[in-house]
Amino acid sequence: MYRSHNCGELRETHIDENVTLSGWVHKTRDKGFVIWVDIRDRYGITQLVFDEDRSSSELLDRARNLGREFVIQVKGSVIERASKNPNIPTGNIEVLVSELIVLNESKTPPFTIENETDGGEDLRMKYRYLDIRRNPVKNNLIFRSKVAMEVRKFLSDQEFIEVETPYLIKSTPEGARDFVVPSRMNEGQFYALPQSPQTFKQLLMVGGMDKYFQIVKCFRDEDLRADRQPEFTQIDCEMAFVEQEDILDVFEGLTKHLLKEIKGVEIDKFPRITFDEAMAKYGNDKPDIRFGMEFGELNDVAQHKDFNVFNSAELVVGIAIPGGNSFTRKEIDKLTDWVKRPQVGALGMVYCRCNEDGSFKSSVDKFYDQDDLAKWAEATGAKPGDLICVLSGDKNKVRAQLSALRMEMAERLGLRNPDEFAPLWVVDFPLLELDEETGHYHAMHHPFTSPKPGQLELLDTDPGAVRANAYDLVLNGNEIGGGSIRIHDKETQSIMFKHLGFTPEEAKAQFGFLMDAFQYGAPPHGGIAFGLDRLVSILGGQETIRDFIAFPKNNSGRDVMIDAPAPIDDEQLKELNLRIDIKA
Ligand code: ASP
């Protein structure tokens, strides 16, 4: 038996017991006549003691030669500590060792296995197995497991069935490129790894499995933005015989369950907002509503004066920054520079100070009097002491710019409290989205999303105006889930494909199996998928999803530990009938 207890378990109640522990050497302190060794495992740390009075000199010597991260097994008796350590649960006891076995030696680790390590990101990724021994990473993985367990518990209590769907499939479009896998047995042919199990979960509905879920890996070959992973995990769900309301209800329930069980936070009803409202109020389809700073549109009150910048703009819109009147002129200039950075892209910023005495002082006083500015304050909800920041220009662009400013100010003012949870449903998304570059429409969610009832005809006349039965769940400014009610008849699905630019032949070649299935009694259905990595990191109060993934890829999509991706040898290429010509 390697251990009778784990290294986080022993307390004063165990005093005088003989125990066996196994774990890693965390730290050694050698005072000559007495040696303390901290032994560590997943559960904690226990202090071991060897001393001249009670241990043989041979045992003392062997203890002295232990190196950091050696794997050891010890037998001994639990004794009371002379000087107690109130900071750790085992701090009142120590184990007086009678027998020491080195199970395996260790090279000196390249960084310290401490909460605050001296290892940089790259080094820690290369030796991720050592990084996982550190509390912050270890605890995140345990936390993730707990969230996944609660998801399974909640959904199986609601009679959902977990079904595995294949990884070697044909493209499922979720708006990214596919990772492909060559088939050895089918020369010149490729599988695609699923961007999501979308079509399979719909086929499960046709198959009568009316409540499905799966905690599943998805693969998307995207240009990696910060904190995206080429493979990530979804809580993927689908239900038959449901309307949008039913889905929102069940998955609001799931989210509430998680917030309660994991964070002890109880939230009554999640607010809902339409996509159009979200864009108008926050310039963003995933607004963080933990703080205000809602947009105030100023076209009515700021145009048709003599200020041409505003007059020629499609939208003039501002926000009130709480307490912002305390900013110095220099600070405001810096803020103006910030919105003018290429990443934000504003052409300039107009501001208006709201003085404590109720008067205003703006950067465009030449054009606007106190009555005008009072209307700005009213539209943006500004109070004395605030600073109104106003941007103008093309509607979509200016909303995105002001949204960036809103988030930046919230960050700087400490309004994004990670212990506060503000979920929100965003509903009524557009069905289609115009690709500015190609001038073509593509599905905003995916091609299987159904338009709102009665809006199918609009596709011919005003495709951008069609709204979908599609919804996102937003938590603290992050999209944590998204889904839709699906099309479940062949006719409508064909019309959708046509509008997305597929010829009937292309649609048949790629999605014939789904349209065929729709001819065999497909029930009305819909679903949602949550991004588990993101959800876990938000619940864990941290920003980066990588810290909650056991073996993540770096920003170039590489696993630096196993060194993947990597070339394959010629034999293997030949077997796969692949030839690689890499041009310099
Ligand atoms: N398959 C969708 C996604 O990955 C989710 C859904 O529509 O259920 O975003």
PDB file of N, CA and C in Angstrom, residues 421-451:
ATOM      1  N   PHE A 421     -21.916  38.691 -10.895  1.00  0.00           N
ATOM      2  CA  PHE A 421     -22.320  37.958 -12.087  1.00  0.00           C
ATOM      3  C   PHE A 421     -23.592  38.560 -12.667  1.00  0.00           C
ATOM      4  N   ALA A 422     -23.499  39.003 -13.905  1.00  0.00           N
ATOM      5  CA  ALA A 422     -24.642  39.648 -14.551  1.00  0.00           C
ATOM      6  C   ALA A 422     -24.944  38.973 -15.889  1.00  0.00           C
ATOM      7  N   PRO A 423     -25.757  37.884 -15.840  1.00  0.00           N
ATOM      8  CA  PRO A 423     -26.132  37.209 -17.078  1.00  0.00           C
ATOM      9  C   PRO A 423     -27.204  37.996 -17.832  1.00  0.00           C
ATOM     10  N   LEU A 424     -27.291  37.736 -19.112  1.00  0.00           N
ATOM     11  CA  LEU A 424     -28.219  38.469 -19.976  1.00  0.00           C
ATOM     12  C   LEU A 424     -28.473  37.657 -21.235  1.00  0.00           C
ATOM     13  N   TRP A 425     -29.739  37.528 -21.609  1.00  0.00           N
ATOM     14  CA  TRP A 425     -30.048  36.907 -22.910  1.00  0.00           C
ATOM     15  C   TRP A 425     -30.102  37.989 -23.971  1.00  0.00           C
ATOM     16  N   VAL A 426     -29.416  37.772 -25.061  1.00  0.00           N
ATOM     17  CA  VAL A 426     -29.579  38.642 -26.223  1.00  0.00           C
ATOM     18  C   VAL A 426     -30.362  37.827 -27.251  1.00  0.00           C
ATOM     19  N   VAL A 427     -31.505  38.359 -27.692  1.00  0.00           N
ATOM     20  CA  VAL A 427     -32.385  37.587 -28.583  1.00  0.00           C
ATOM     21  C   VAL A 427     -32.615  38.343 -29.885  1.00  0.00           C
ATOM     22  N   ASP A 428     -33.322  37.674 -30.805  1.00  0.00           N
ATOM     23  CA  ASP A 428     -33.701  38.279 -32.095  1.00  0.00           C
ATOM     24  C   ASP A 428     -32.490  38.749 -32.897  1.00  0.00           C
ATOM     25  N   PHE A 429     -31.533  37.884 -33.038  1.00  0.00           N
ATOM     26  CA  PHE A 429     -30.365  38.207 -33.877  1.00  0.00           C
ATOM     27  C   PHE A 429     -30.792  38.277 -35.349  1.00  0.00           C
ATOM     28  N   PRO A 430     -30.069  39.049 -36.145  1.00  0.00           N
ATOM     29  CA  PRO A 430     -30.318  38.981 -37.588  1.00  0.00           C
ATOM     30  C   PRO A 430     -30.007  37.571 -38.080  1.00  0.00           C
ATOM     31  N   LEU A 431     -30.754  37.121 -39.100  1.00  0.00           N
ATOM     32  CA  LEU A 431     -30.488  35.796 -39.666  1.00  0.00           C
ATOM     33  C   LEU A 431     -29.188  35.819 -40.473  1.00  0.00           C
ATOM     34  N   LEU A 432     -29.014  36.916 -41.211  1.00  0.00           N
ATOM     35  CA  LEU A 432     -27.866  37.006 -42.121  1.00  0.00           C
ATOM     36  C   LEU A 432     -27.027  38.230 -41.785  1.00  0.00           C
ATOM     37  N   GLU A 433     -25.805  38.153 -42.221  1.00  0.00           N
ATOM     38  CA  GLU A 433     -24.871  39.233 -41.947  1.00  0.00           C
ATOM     39  C   GLU A 433     -24.176  39.546 -43.268  1.00  0.00           C
ATOM     40  N   LEU A 434     -24.015  40.806 -43.567  1.00  0.00           N
ATOM     41  CA  LEU A 434     -23.380  41.182 -44.829  1.00  0.00           C
ATOM     42  C   LEU A 434     -21.866  41.170 -44.659  1.00  0.00           C
ATOM     43  N   ASP A 435     -21.199  40.449 -45.531  1.00  0.00           N
ATOM     44  CA  ASP A 435     -19.742  40.475 -45.524  1.00  0.00           C
ATOM     45  C   ASP A 435     -19.299  41.688 -46.340  1.00  0.00           C
ATOM     46  N   GLU A 436     -18.750  42.669 -45.648  1.00  0.00           N
ATOM     47  CA  GLU A 436     -18.422  43.952 -46.291  1.00  0.00           C
ATOM     48  C   GLU A 436     -17.459  43.748 -47.465  1.00  0.00           C
ATOM     49  N   GLU A 437     -16.562  42.786 -47.321  1.00  0.00           N
ATOM     50  CA  GLU A 437     -15.547  42.604 -48.358  1.00  0.00           C
ATOM     51  C   GLU A 437     -16.116  41.998 -49.637  1.00  0.00           C
ATOM     52  N   THR A 438     -16.904  40.925 -49.476  1.00  0.00           N
ATOM     53  CA  THR A 438     -17.394  40.230 -50.668  1.00  0.00           C
ATOM     54  C   THR A 438     -18.751  40.770 -51.123  1.00  0.00           C
ATOM     55  N   GLY A 439     -19.436  41.481 -50.249  1.00  0.00           N
ATOM     56  CA  GLY A 439     -20.779  41.951 -50.575  1.00  0.00           C
ATOM     57  C   GLY A 439     -21.825  40.844 -50.487  1.00  0.00           C
ATOM     58  N   HIS A 440     -21.419  39.661 -49.983  1.00  0.00           N
ATOM     59  CA  HIS A 440     -22.367  38.546 -49.860  1.00  0.00           C
ATOM     60  C   HIS A 440     -22.888  38.436 -48.436  1.00  0.00           C
ATOM     61  N   TYR A 441     -24.091  37.883 -48.340  1.00  0.00           N
ATOM     62  CA  TYR A 441     -24.618  37.585 -47.010  1.00  0.00           C
ATOM     63  C   TYR A 441     -24.149  36.202 -46.565  1.00  0.00           C
ATOM     64  N   HIS A 442     -23.836  36.081 -45.283  1.00  0.00           N
ATOM     65  CA  HIS A 442     -23.673  34.721 -44.762  1.00  0.00           C
ATOM     66  C   HIS A 442     -24.468  34.590 -43.471  1.00  0.00           C
ATOM     67  N   ALA A 443     -24.642  33.339 -43.040  1.00  0.00           N
ATOM     68  CA  ALA A 443     -25.476  33.105 -41.860  1.00  0.00           C
ATOM     69  C   ALA A 443     -24.787  33.698 -40.641  1.00  0.00           C
ATOM     70  N   MET A 444     -25.523  34.479 -39.855  1.00  0.00           N
ATOM     71  CA  MET A 444     -24.897  35.065 -38.680  1.00  0.00           C
ATOM     72  C   MET A 444     -24.614  33.987 -37.638  1.00  0.00           C
ATOM     73  N   HIS A 445     -25.558  33.066 -37.465  1.00  0.00           N
ATOM     74  CA  HIS A 445     -25.327  31.978 -36.505  1.00  0.00           C
ATOM     75  C   HIS A 445     -24.782  30.774 -37.279  1.00  0.00           C
ATOM     76  N   HIS A 446     -25.624  30.053 -37.955  1.00  0.00           N
ATOM     77  CA  HIS A 446     -25.203  29.045 -38.927  1.00  0.00           C
ATOM     78  C   HIS A 446     -26.383  28.770 -39.847  1.00  0.00           C
ATOM     79  N   PRO A 447     -26.153  28.047 -40.937  1.00  0.00           N
ATOM     80  CA  PRO A 447     -27.196  27.953 -41.978  1.00  0.00           C
ATOM     81  C   PRO A 447     -28.440  27.178 -41.556  1.00  0.00           C
ATOM     82  N   PHE A 448     -28.431  26.594 -40.355  1.00  0.00           N
ATOM     83  CA  PHE A 448     -29.563  25.749 -39.944  1.00  0.00           C
ATOM     84  C   PHE A 448     -30.546  26.502 -39.048  1.00  0.00           C
ATOM     85  N   THR A 449     -30.242  27.760 -38.812  1.00  0.00           N
ATOM     86  CA  THR A 449     -31.073  28.606 -37.946  1.00  0.00           C
ATOM     87  C   THR A 449     -32.325  29.056 -38.689  1.00  0.00           C
ATOM     88  N   SER A 450     -33.460  28.999 -37.986  1.00  0.00           N
ATOM     89  CA  SER A 450     -34.700  29.362 -38.679  1.00  0.00           C
ATOM     90  C   SER A 450     -34.996  30.851 -38.549  1.00  0.00           C
ATOM     91  N   PRO A 451     -35.539  31.421 -39.627  1.00  0.00           N
ATOM     92  CA  PRO A 451     -35.987  32.808 -39.527  1.00  0.00           C
ATOM     93  C   PRO A 451     -37.196  32.888 -38.599  1.00  0.00           C
TER      94      PRO A 451
END
